[in-house]
Short mmCIF file of N, CA and C in Angstrom, two decimals:
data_model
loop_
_atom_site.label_atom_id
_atom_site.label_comp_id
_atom_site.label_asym_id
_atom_site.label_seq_id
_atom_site.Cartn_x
_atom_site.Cartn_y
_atom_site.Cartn_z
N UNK N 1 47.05 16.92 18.21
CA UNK N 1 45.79 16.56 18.79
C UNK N 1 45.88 16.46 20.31
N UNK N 2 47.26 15.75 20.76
CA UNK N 2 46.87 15.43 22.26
C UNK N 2 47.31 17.34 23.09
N UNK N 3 48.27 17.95 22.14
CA UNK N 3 47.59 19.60 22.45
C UNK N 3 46.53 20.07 22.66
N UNK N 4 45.70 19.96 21.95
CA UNK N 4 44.15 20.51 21.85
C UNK N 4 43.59 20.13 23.04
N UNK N 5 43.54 18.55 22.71
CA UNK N 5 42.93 17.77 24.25
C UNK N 5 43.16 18.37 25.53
N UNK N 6 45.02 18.47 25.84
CA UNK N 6 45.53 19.39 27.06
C UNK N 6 44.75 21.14 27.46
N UNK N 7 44.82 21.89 25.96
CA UNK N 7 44.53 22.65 26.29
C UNK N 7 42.61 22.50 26.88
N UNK N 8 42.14 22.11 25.89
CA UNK N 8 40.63 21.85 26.17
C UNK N 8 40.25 21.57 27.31
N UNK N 9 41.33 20.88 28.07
CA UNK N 9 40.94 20.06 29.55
C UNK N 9 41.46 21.28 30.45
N UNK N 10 42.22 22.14 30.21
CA UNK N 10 42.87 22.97 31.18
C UNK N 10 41.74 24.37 30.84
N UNK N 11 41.13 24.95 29.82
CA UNK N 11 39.93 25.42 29.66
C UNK N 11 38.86 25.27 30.24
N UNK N 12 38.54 24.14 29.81
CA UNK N 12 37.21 23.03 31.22
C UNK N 12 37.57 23.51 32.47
N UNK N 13 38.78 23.25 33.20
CA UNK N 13 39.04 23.44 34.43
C UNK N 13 38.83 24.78 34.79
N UNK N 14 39.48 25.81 33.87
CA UNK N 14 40.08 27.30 34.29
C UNK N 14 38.22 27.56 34.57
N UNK N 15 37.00 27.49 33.56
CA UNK N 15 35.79 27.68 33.21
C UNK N 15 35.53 27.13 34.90
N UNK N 16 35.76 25.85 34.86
CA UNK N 16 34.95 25.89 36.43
C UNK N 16 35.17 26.29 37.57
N UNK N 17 36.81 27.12 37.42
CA UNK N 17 36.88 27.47 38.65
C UNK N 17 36.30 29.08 38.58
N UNK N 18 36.27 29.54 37.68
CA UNK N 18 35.70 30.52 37.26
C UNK N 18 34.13 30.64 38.23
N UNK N 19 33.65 29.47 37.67
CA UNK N 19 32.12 29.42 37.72
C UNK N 19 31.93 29.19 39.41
N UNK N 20 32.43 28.44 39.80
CA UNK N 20 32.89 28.25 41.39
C UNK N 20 33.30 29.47 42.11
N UNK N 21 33.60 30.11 41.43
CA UNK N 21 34.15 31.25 42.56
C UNK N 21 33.07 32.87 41.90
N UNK N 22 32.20 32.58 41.11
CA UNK N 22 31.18 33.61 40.83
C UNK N 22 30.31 32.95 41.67
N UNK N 23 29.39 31.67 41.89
CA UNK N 23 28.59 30.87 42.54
C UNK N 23 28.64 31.72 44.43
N UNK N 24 30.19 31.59 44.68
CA UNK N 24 30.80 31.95 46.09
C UNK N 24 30.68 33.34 46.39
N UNK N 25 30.87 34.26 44.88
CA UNK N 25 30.44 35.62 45.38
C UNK N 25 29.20 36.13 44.91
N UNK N 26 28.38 35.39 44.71
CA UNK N 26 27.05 35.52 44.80
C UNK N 26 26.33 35.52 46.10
N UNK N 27 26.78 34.28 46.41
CA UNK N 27 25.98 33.83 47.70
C UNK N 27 26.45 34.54 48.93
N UNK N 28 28.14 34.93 48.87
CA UNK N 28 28.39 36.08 49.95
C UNK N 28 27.58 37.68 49.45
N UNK N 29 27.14 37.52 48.57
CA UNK N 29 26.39 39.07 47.96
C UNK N 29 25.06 39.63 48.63
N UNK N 30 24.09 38.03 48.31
CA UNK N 30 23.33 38.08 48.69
C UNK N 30 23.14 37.74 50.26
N UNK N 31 24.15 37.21 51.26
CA UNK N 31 24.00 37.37 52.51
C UNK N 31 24.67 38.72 53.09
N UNK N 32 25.22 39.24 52.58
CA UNK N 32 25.67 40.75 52.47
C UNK N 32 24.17 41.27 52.23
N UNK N 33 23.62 41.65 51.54
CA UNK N 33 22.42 41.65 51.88
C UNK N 33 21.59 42.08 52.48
N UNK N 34 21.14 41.06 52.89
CA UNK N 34 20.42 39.90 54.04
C UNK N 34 20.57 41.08 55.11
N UNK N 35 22.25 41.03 55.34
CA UNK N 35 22.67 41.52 56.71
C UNK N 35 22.26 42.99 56.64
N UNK N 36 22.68 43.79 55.58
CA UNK N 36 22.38 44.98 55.38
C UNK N 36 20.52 45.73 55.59
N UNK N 37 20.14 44.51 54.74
CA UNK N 37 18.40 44.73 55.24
C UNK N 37 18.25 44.91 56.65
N UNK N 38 18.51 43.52 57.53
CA UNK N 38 18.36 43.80 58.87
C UNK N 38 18.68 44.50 59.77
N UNK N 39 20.50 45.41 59.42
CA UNK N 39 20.50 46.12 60.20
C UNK N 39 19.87 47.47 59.94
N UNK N 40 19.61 48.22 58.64
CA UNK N 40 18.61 48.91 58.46
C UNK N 40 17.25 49.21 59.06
N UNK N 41 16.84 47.50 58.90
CA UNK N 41 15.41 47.22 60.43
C UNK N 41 15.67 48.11 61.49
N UNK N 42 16.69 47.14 62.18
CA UNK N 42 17.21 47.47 63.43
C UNK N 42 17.23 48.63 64.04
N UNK N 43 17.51 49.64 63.08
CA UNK N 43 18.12 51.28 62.85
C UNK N 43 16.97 52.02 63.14
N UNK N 44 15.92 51.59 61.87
CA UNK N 44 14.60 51.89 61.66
C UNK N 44 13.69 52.08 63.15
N UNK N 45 13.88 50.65 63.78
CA UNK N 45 13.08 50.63 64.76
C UNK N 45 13.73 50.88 66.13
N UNK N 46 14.98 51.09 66.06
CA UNK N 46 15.51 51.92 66.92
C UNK N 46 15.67 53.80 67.22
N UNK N 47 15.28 54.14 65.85
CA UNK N 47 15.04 55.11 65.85
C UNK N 47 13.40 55.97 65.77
N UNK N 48 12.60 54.95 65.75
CA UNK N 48 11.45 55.09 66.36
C UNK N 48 11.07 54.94 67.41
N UNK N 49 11.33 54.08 67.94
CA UNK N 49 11.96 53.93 70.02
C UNK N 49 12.14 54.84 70.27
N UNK N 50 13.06 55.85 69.91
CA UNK N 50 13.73 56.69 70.60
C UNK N 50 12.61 58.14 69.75
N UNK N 51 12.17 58.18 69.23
CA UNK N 51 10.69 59.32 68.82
C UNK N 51 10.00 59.01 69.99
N UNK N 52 9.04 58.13 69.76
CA UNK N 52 8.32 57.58 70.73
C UNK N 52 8.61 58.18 72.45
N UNK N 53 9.74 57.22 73.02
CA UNK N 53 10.36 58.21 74.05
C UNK N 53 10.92 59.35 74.34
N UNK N 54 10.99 60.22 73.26
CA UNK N 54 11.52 61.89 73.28
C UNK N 54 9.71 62.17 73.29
N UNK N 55 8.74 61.62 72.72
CA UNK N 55 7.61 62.26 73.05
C UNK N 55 6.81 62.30 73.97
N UNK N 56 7.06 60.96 74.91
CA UNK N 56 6.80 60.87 76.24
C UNK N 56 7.38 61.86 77.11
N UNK N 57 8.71 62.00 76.99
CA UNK N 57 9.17 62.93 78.32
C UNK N 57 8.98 64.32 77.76
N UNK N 58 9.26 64.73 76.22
CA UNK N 58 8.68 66.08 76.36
C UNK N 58 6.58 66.51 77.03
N UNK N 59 6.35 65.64 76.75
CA UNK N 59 5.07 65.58 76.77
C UNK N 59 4.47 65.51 78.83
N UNK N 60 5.70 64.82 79.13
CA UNK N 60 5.64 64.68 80.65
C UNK N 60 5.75 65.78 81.40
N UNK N 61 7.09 66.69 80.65
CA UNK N 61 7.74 67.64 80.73
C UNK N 61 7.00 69.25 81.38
N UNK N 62 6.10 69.16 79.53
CA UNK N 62 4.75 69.98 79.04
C UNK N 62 3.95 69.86 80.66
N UNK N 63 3.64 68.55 80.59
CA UNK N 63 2.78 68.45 81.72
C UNK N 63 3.00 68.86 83.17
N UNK N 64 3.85 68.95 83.43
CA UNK N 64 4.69 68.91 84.79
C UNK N 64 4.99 70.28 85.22
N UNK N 65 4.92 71.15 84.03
CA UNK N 65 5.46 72.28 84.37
C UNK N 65 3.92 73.20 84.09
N UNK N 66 2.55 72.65 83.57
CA UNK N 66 1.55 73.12 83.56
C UNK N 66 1.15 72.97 84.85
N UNK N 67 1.18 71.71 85.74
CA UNK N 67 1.02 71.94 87.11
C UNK N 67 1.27 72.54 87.84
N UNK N 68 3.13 72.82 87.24
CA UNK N 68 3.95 73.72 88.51
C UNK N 68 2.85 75.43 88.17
N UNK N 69 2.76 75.79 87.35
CA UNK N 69 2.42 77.05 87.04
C UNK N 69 0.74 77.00 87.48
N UNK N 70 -0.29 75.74 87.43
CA UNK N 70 -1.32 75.81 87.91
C UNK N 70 -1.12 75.71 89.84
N UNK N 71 -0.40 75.24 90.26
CA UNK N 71 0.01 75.64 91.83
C UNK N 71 0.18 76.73 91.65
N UNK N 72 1.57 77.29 91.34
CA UNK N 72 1.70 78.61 91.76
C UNK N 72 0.51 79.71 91.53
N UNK N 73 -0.17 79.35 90.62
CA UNK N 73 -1.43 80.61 90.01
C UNK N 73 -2.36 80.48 91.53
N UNK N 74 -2.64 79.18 91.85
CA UNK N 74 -3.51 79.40 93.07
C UNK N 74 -3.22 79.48 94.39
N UNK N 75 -1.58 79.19 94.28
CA UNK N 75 -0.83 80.15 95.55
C UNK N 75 -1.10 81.27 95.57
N UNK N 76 -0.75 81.87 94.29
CA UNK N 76 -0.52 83.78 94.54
C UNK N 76 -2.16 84.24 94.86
N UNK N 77 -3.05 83.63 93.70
CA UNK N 77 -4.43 84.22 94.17
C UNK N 77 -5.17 83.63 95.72
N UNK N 78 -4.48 82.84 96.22
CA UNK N 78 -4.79 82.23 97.67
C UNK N 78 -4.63 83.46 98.52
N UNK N 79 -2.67 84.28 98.46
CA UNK N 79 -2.32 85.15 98.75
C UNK N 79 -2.69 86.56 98.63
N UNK N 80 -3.51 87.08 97.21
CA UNK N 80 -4.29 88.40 97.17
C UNK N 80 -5.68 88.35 98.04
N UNK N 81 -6.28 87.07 98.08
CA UNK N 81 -7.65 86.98 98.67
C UNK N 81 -7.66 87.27 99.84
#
């Protein structure tokens, strides 16, 4: 009997450390996570930043060089007239 008892009590124990250390990788799981969501965000909206500003300067770009070519058009016809 006082076998059983020993083992039963060393069962109990083994069970809670068990349960204690699933509890621990849970909660590192779900802040694993956590972290993974946010840097995803991060990514997300860093890589829309950077759309955003590739469409500004191509777009500046576009523009800049429609001027250069609207000068020169009324240079040269300044020059035939």
């Amino acid at each position: 009997m006082a076998e059983d008892r020993i083992a039963r009590e060393q069962a109990s124990a083994a069970n809670h450390k068990i349960d204690a250390h699933e509890d621990r990788c849970s909660e590192r799981w779900r802040e694993a996570r956590d972290e993974m969501k946010d840097l995803r965000q991060r990514i997300f909206d860093t890589r829309v930043s950077m759309e955003q500003g590739h469409r500004r300067l191509t777009g500046w770009i576009i523009g800049g060089q429609g001027s250069v070519i609207l000068l020169l058009g009324g240079f040269l016809i300044s020059k035939l007239i």
